[in-house]
mmCIF file of C-alpha atoms and ligand atoms in Angstrom:
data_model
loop_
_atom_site.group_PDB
_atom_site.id
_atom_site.type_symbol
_atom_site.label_atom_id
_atom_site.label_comp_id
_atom_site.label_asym_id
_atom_site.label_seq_id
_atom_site.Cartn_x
_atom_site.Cartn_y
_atom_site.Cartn_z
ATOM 1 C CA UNK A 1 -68.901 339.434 -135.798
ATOM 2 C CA UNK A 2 -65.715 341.432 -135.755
ATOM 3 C CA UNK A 3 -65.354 343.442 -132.500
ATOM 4 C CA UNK A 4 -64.415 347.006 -132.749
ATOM 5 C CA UNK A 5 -60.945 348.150 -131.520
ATOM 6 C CA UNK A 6 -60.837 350.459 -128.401
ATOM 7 C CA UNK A 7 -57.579 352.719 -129.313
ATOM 8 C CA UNK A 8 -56.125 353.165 -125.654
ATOM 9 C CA UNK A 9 -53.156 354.904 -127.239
ATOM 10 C CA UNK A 10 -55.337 357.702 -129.342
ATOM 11 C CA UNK A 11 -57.325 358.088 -126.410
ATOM 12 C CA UNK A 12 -54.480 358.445 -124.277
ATOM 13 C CA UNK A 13 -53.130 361.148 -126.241
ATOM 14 C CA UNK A 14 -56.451 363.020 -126.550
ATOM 15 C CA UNK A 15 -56.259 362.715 -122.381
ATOM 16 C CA UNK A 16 -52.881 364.081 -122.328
ATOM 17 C CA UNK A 17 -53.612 366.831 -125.017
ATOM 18 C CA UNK A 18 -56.431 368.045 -122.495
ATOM 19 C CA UNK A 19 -54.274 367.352 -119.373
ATOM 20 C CA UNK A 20 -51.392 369.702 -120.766
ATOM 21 C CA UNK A 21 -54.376 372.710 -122.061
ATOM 22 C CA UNK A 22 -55.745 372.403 -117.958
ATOM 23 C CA UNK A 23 -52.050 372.968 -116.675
ATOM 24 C CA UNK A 24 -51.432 375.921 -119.412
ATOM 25 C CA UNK A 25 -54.495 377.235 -117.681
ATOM 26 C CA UNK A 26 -53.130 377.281 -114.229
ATOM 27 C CA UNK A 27 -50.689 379.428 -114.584
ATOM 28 C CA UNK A 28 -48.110 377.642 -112.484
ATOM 29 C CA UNK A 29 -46.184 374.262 -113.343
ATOM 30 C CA UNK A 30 -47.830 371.255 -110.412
ATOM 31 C CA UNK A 31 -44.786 369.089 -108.991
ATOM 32 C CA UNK A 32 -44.752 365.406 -109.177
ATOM 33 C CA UNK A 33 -41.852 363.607 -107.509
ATOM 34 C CA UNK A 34 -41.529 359.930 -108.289
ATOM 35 C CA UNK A 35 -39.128 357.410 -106.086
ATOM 36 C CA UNK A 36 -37.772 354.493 -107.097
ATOM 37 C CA UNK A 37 -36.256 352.140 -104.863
ATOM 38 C CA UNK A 38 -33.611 350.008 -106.012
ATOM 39 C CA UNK A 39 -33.020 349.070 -109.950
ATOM 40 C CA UNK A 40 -35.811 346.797 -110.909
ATOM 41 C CA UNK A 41 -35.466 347.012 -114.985
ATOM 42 C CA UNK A 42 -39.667 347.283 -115.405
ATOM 43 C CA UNK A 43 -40.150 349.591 -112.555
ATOM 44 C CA UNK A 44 -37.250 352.222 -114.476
ATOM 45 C CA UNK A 45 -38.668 351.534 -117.500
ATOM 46 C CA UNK A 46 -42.388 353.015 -116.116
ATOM 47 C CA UNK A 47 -40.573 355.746 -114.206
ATOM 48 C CA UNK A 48 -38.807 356.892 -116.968
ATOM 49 C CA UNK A 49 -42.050 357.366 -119.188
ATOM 50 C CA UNK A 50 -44.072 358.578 -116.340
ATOM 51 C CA UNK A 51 -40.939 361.694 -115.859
ATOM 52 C CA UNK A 52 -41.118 362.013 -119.677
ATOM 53 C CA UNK A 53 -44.976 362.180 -120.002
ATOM 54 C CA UNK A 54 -45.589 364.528 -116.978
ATOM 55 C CA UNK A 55 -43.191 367.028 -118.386
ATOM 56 C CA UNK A 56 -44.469 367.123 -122.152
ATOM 57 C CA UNK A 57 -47.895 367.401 -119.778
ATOM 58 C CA UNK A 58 -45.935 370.919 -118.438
ATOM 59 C CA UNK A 59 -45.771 369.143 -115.024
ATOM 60 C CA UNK A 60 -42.410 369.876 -113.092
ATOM 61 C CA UNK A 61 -41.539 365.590 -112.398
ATOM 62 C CA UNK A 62 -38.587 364.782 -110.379
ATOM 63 C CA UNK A 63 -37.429 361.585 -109.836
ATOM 64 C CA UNK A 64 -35.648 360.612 -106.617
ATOM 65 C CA UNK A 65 -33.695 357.146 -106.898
ATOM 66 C CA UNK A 66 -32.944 355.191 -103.971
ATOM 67 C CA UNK A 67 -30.347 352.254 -103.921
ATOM 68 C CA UNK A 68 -31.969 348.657 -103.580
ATOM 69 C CA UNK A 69 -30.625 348.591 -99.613
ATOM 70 C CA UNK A 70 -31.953 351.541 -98.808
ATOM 71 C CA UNK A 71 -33.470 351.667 -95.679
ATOM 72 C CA UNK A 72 -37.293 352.282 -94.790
ATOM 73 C CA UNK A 73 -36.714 355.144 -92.380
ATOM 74 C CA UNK A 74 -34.835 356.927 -95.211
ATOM 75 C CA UNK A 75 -37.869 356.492 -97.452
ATOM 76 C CA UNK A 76 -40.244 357.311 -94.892
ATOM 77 C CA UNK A 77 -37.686 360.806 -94.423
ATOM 78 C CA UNK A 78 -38.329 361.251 -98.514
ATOM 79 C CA UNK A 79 -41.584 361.165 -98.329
ATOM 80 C CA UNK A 80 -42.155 363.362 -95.091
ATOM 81 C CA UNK A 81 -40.156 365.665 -96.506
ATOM 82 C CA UNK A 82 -42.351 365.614 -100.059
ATOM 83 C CA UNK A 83 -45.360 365.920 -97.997
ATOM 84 C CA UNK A 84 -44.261 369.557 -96.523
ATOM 85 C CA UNK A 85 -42.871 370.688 -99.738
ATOM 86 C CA UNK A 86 -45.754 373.221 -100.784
ATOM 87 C CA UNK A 87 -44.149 372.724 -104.897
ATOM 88 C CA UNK A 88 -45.090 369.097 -104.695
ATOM 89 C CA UNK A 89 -48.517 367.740 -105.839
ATOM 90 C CA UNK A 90 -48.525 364.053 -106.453
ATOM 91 C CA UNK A 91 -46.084 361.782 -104.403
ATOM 92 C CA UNK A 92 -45.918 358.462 -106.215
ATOM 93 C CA UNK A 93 -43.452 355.735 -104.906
ATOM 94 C CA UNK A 94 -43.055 353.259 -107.439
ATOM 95 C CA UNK A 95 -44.062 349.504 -106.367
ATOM 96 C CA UNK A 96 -43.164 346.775 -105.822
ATOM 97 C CA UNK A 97 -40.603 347.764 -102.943
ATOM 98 C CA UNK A 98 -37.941 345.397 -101.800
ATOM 99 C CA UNK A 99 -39.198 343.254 -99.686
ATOM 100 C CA UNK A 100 -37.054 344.835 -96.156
ATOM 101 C CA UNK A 101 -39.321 347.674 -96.711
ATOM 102 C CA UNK A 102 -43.357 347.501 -95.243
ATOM 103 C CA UNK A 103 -45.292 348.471 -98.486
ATOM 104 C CA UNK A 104 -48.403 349.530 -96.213
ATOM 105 C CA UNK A 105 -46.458 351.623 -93.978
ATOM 106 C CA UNK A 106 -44.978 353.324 -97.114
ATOM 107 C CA UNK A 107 -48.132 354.174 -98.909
ATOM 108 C CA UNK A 108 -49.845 355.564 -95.410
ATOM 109 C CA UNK A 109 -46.995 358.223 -95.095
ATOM 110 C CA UNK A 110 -48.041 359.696 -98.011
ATOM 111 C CA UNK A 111 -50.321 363.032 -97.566
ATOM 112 C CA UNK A 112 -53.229 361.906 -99.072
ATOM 113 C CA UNK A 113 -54.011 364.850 -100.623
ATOM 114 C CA UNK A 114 -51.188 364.255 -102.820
ATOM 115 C CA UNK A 115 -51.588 360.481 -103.296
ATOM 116 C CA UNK A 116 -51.751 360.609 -106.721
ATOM 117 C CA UNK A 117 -51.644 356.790 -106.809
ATOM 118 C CA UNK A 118 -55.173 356.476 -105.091
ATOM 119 C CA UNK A 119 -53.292 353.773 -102.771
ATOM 120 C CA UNK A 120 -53.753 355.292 -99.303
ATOM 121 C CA UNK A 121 -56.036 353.913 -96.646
ATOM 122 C CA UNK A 122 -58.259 357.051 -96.854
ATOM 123 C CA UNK A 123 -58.392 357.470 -100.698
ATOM 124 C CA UNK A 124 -59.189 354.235 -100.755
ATOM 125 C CA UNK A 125 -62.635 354.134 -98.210
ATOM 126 C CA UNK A 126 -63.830 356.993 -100.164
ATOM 127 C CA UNK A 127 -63.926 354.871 -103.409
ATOM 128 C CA UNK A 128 -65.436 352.104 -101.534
ATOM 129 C CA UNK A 129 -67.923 354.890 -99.943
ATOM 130 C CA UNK A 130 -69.327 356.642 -103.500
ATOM 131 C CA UNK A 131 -66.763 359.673 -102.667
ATOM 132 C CA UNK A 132 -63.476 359.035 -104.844
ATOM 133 C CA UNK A 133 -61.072 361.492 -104.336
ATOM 134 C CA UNK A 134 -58.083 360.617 -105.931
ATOM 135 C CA UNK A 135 -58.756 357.100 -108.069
ATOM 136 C CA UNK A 136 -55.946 354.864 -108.941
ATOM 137 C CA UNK A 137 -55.160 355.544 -112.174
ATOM 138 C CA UNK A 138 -55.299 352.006 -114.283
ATOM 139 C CA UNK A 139 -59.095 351.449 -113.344
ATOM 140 C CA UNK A 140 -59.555 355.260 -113.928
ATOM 141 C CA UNK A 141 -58.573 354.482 -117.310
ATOM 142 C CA UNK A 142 -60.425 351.689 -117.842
ATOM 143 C CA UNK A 143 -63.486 353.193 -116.936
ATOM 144 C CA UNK A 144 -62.159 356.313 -119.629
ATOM 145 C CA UNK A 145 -62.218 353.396 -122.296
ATOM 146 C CA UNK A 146 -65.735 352.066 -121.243
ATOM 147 C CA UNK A 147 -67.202 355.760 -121.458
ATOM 148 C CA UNK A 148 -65.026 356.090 -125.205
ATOM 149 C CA UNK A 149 -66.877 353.276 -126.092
ATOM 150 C CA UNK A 150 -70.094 354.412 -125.820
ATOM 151 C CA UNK A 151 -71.300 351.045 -124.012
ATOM 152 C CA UNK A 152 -74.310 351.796 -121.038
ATOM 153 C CA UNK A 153 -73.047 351.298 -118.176
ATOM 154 C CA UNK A 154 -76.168 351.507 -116.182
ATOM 155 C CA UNK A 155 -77.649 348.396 -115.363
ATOM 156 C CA UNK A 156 -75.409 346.185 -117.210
ATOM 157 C CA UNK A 157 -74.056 343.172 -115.916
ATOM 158 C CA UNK A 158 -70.128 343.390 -115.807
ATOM 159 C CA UNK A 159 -67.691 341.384 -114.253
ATOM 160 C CA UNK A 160 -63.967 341.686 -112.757
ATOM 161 C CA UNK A 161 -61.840 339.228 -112.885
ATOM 162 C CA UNK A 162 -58.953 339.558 -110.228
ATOM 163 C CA UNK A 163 -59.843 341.069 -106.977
ATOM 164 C CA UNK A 164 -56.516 342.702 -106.143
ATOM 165 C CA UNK A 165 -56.380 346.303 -104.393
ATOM 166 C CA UNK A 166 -54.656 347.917 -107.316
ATOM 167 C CA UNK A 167 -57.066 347.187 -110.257
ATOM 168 C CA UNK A 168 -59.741 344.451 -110.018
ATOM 169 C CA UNK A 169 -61.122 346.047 -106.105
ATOM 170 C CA UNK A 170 -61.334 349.761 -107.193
ATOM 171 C CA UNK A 171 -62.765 348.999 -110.154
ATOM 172 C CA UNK A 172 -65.636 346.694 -108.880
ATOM 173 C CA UNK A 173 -66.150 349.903 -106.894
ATOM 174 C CA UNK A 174 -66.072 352.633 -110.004
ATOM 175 C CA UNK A 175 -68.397 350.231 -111.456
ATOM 176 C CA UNK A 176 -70.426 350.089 -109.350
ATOM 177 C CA UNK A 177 -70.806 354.121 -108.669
ATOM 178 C CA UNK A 178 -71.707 353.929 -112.277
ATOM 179 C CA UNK A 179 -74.353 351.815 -111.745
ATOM 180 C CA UNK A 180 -73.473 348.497 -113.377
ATOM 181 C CA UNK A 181 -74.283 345.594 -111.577
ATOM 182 C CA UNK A 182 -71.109 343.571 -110.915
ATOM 183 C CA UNK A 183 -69.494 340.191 -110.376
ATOM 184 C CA UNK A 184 -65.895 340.339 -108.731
ATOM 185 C CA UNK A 185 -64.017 336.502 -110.047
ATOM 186 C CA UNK A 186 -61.086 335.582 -108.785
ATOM 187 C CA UNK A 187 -59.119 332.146 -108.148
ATOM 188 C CA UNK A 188 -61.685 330.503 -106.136
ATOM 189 C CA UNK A 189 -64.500 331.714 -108.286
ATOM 190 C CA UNK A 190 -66.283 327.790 -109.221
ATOM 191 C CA UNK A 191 -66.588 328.528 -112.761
ATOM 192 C CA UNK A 192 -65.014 331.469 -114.150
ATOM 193 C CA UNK A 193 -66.474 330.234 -117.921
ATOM 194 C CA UNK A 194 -69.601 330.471 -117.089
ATOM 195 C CA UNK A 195 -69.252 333.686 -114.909
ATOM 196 C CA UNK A 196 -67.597 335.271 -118.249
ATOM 197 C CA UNK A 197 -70.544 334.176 -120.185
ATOM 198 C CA UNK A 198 -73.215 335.752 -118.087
ATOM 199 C CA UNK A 199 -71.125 339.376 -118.712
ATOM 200 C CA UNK A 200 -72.203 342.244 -120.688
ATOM 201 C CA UNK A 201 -69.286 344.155 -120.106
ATOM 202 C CA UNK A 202 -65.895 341.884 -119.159
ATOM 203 C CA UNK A 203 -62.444 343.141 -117.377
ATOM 204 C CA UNK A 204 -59.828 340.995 -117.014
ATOM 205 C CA UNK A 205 -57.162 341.704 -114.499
ATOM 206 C CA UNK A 206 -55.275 338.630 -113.523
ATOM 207 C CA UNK A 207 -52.308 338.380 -114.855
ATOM 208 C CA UNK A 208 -52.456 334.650 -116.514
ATOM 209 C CA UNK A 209 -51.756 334.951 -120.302
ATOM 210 C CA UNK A 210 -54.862 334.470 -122.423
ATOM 211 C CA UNK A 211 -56.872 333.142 -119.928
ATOM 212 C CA UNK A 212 -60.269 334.273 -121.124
ATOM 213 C CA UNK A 213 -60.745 332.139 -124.026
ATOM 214 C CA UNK A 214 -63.288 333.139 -127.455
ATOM 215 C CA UNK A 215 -66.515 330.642 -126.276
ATOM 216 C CA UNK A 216 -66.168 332.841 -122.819
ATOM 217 C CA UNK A 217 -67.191 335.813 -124.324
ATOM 218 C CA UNK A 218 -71.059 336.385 -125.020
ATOM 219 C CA UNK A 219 -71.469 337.856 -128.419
ATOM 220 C CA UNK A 220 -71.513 341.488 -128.431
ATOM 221 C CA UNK A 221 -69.444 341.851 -125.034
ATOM 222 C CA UNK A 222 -67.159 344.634 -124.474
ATOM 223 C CA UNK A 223 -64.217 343.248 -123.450
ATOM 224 C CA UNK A 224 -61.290 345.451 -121.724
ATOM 225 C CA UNK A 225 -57.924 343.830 -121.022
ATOM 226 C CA UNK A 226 -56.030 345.108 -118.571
ATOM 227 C CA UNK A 227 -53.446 342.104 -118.126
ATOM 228 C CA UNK A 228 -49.691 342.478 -119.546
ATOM 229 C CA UNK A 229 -47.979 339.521 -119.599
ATOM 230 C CA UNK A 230 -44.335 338.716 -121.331
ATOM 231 C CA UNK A 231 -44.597 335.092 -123.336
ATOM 232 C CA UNK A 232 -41.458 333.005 -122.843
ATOM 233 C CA UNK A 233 -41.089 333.512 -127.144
ATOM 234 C CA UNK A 234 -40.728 337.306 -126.317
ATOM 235 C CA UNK A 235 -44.402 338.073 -127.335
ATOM 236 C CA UNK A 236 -46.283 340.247 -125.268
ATOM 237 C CA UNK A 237 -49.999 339.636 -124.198
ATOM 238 C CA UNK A 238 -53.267 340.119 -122.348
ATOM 239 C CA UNK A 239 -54.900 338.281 -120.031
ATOM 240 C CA UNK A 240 -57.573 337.771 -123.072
ATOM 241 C CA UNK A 241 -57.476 335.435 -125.824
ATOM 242 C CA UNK A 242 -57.017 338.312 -128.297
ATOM 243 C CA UNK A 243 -57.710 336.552 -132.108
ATOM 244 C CA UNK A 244 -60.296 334.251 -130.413
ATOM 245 C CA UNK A 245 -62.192 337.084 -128.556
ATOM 246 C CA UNK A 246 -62.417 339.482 -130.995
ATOM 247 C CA UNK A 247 -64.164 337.318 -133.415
ATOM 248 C CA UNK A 248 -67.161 337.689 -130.673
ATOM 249 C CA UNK A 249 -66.838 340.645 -128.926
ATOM 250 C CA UNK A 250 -68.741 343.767 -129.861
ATOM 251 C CA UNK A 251 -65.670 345.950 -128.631
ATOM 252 C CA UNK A 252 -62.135 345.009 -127.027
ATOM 253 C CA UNK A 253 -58.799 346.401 -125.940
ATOM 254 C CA UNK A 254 -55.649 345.154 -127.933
ATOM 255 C CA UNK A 255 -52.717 344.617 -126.337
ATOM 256 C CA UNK A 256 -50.098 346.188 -126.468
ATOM 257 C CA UNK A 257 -52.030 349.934 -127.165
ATOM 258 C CA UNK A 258 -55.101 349.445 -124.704
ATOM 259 C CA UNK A 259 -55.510 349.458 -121.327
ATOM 260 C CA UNK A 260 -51.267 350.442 -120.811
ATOM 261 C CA UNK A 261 -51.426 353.840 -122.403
ATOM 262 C CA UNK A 262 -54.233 354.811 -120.598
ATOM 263 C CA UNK A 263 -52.584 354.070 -116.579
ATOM 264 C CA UNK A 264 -49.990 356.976 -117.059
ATOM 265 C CA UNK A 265 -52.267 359.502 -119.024
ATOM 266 C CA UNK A 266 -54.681 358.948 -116.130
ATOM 267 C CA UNK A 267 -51.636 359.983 -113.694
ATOM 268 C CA UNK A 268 -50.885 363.035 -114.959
ATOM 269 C CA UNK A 269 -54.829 364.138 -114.563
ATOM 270 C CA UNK A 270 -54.684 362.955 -110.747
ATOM 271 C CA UNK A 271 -51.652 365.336 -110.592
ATOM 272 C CA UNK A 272 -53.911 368.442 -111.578
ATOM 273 C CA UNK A 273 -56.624 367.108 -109.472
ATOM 274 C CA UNK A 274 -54.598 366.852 -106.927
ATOM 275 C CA UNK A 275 -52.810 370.361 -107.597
ATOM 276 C CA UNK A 276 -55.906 372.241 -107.785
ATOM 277 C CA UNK A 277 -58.003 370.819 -104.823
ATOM 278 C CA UNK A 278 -54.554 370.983 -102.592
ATOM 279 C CA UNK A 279 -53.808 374.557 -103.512
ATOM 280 C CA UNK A 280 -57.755 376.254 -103.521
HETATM 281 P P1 LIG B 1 -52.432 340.491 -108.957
HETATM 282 O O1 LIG B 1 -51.547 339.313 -109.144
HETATM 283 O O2 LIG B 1 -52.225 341.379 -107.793
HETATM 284 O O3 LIG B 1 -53.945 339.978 -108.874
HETATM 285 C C1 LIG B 1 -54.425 339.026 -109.779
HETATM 286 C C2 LIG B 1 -55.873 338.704 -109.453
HETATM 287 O O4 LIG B 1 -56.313 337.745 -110.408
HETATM 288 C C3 LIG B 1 -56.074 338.095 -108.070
HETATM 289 O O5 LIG B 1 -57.227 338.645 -107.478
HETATM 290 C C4 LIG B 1 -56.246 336.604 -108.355
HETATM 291 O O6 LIG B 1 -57.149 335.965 -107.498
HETATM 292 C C5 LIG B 1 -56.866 336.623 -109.740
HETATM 293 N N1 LIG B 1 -56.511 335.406 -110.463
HETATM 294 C C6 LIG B 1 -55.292 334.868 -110.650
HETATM 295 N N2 LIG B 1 -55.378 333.734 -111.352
HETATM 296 C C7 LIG B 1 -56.690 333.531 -111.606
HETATM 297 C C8 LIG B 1 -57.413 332.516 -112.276
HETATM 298 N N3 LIG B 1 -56.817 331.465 -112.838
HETATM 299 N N4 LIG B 1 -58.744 332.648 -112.336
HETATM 300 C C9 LIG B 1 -59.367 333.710 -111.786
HETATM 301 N N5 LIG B 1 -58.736 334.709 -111.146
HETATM 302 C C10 LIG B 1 -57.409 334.598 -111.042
HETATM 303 O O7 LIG B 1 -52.385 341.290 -110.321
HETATM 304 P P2 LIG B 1 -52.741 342.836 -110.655
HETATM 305 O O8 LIG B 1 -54.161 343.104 -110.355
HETATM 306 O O9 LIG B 1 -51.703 343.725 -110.111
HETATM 307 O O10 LIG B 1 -52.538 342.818 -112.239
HETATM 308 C C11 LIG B 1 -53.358 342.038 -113.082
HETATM 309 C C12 LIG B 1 -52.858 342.148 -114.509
HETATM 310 O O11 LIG B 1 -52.932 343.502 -114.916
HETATM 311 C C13 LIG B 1 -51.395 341.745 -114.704
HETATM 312 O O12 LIG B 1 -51.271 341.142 -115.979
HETATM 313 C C14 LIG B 1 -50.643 343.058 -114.673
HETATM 314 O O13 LIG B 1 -49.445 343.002 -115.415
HETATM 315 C C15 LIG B 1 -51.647 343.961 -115.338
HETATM 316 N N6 LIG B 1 -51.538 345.365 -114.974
HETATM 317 C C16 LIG B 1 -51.552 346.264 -115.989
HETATM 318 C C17 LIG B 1 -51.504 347.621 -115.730
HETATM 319 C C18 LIG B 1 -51.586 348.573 -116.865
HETATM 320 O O14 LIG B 1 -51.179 349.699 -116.737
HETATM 321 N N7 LIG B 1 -52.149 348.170 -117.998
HETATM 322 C C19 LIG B 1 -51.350 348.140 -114.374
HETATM 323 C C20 LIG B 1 -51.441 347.112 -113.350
HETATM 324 C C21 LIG B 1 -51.504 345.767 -113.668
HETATM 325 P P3 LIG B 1 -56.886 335.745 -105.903
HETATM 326 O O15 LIG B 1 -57.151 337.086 -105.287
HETATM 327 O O16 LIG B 1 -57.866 334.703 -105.525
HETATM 328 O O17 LIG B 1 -55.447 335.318 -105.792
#
């Protein structure tokens, strides 16, 4: 068997094409203001496409840059003053932080009516309660991918693996809101193999190169890899044994072009979510 190939990148831009029609429709432009903090090469890198794909979106992004020393209080300042500026929508501050700065503090000054991140405290018991409100946006997408797919959620067994509060929790959670009946593996799972196995529907969030191996996947599983990893050789890969599990799976994410696209188009629809339920 030869698995098909979710396209994260043509679904992406059919997300995006849809995002940009609901902002024509609004009649105004909703602000998203991303900081960076300090001059971590990856972290500009996503900043400058998430600027670049909110405005071809029609989104008015701004993108406050803070030097690596600044302090917290004058982050904290940023975002208070974000939070009272009726133009702005989404706040998103761009992690990780340098380490001087308390991550937890940052992400509970943000109004979270305008988390577009889906980080803050109360965004995140809603998801845990059944009532998302604004869902953080690389587990948003994966669940976008599942749906493309066609694959029924309900009922079928589907497992995490990674447990960590910006993709492997909130998705155990959208999951499970969709009815699937899920397995959360993480490092001290006893046997990961045999947990993959058992699953229906597999997510792999964990960061570890091509962990998930070909004779871990059950025939027919849809696979969705959300791991991006940079090989010492320059390659870049998954957290999924790409060549061996697609000889099994019934569906799978390539990367590059799966999971990736999918975290920023998913961004720029929390924005208008955010914009419309703020301004009603
Ligand atoms: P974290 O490092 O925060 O979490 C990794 C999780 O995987 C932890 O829960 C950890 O378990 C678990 N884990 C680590 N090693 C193993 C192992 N050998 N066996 C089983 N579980 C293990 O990573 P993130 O969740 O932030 O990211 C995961 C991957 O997704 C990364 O490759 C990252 O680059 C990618 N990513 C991609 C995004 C996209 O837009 N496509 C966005 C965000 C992340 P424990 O809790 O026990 O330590």
């Amino acid at each position: 068997m030869t698995a098909q190939i979710i396209d994260g990148k043509a679904v992406a831009v059919e997300l995006r094409a849809t995002v940009a029609a609901r902002v024509a429709a609004l009649g105004y432009s909703p602000g998203l203001t991303v900081i960076l903090v300090g001059d971590d090469p990856a972290s500009a890198v996503y900043v400058r496409s998430k600027d670049r794909a909110a405005r071809e979106a029609g989104i008015n992004a701004q993108t406050i840059r803070l030097p690596a020393d600044a302090p917290e209080a004058r982050l904290l300042g940023e975002i208070a003053r974000l939070n009272a500026d009726p133009d702005v929508d989404g706040i998103l501050v761009q992690l990780p932080l340098p380490r001087h700065i308390d991550t937890d503090r940052v992400v509970e000054a943000i109004d979270p009516q305008k988390d577009v991140d889906g980080f803050h405290p109360l965004n995140v018991g809603a998801l845990a309660n059944g009532r998302p409100a604004l869902v953080p946006c690389t587990p948003s997408g994966v669940m976008k991918l599942l749906r493309h797919t066609g694959v029924k959620l309900t009922g079928a067994r589907a497992l995490v693996l990674g447990r960590s509060s910006i993709v492997g929790r909130p998705l155990a959670h959208l999951l499970l809101a969709a009815d699937a009946t899920i397995t959360v593996a993480h490092s001290r799972t006893n046997d990961i193999a045999a947990e993959c196995r058992r699953a229906e529907i597999l997510i792999a969030a964990t960061g570890r190169p091509e962990m998930v191996r070909g004779d871990w996947i059950s025939p027919g599983a849809t696979v969705i890899d959300v791991g991006i990893n940079r090989l010492p050789d320059g390659r870049l890969v998954g957290d999924v044994h790409y060549e061996e599990c697609r000889q099994r799976a019934g569906a799978i994410t390539p990367v590059p072009g799966g999971v990736g696209p999918m975290t920023i188009a998913c961004l720029l629809e929390n924005t208008v979510e955010a914009a419309i339920r703020r301004r009603r």
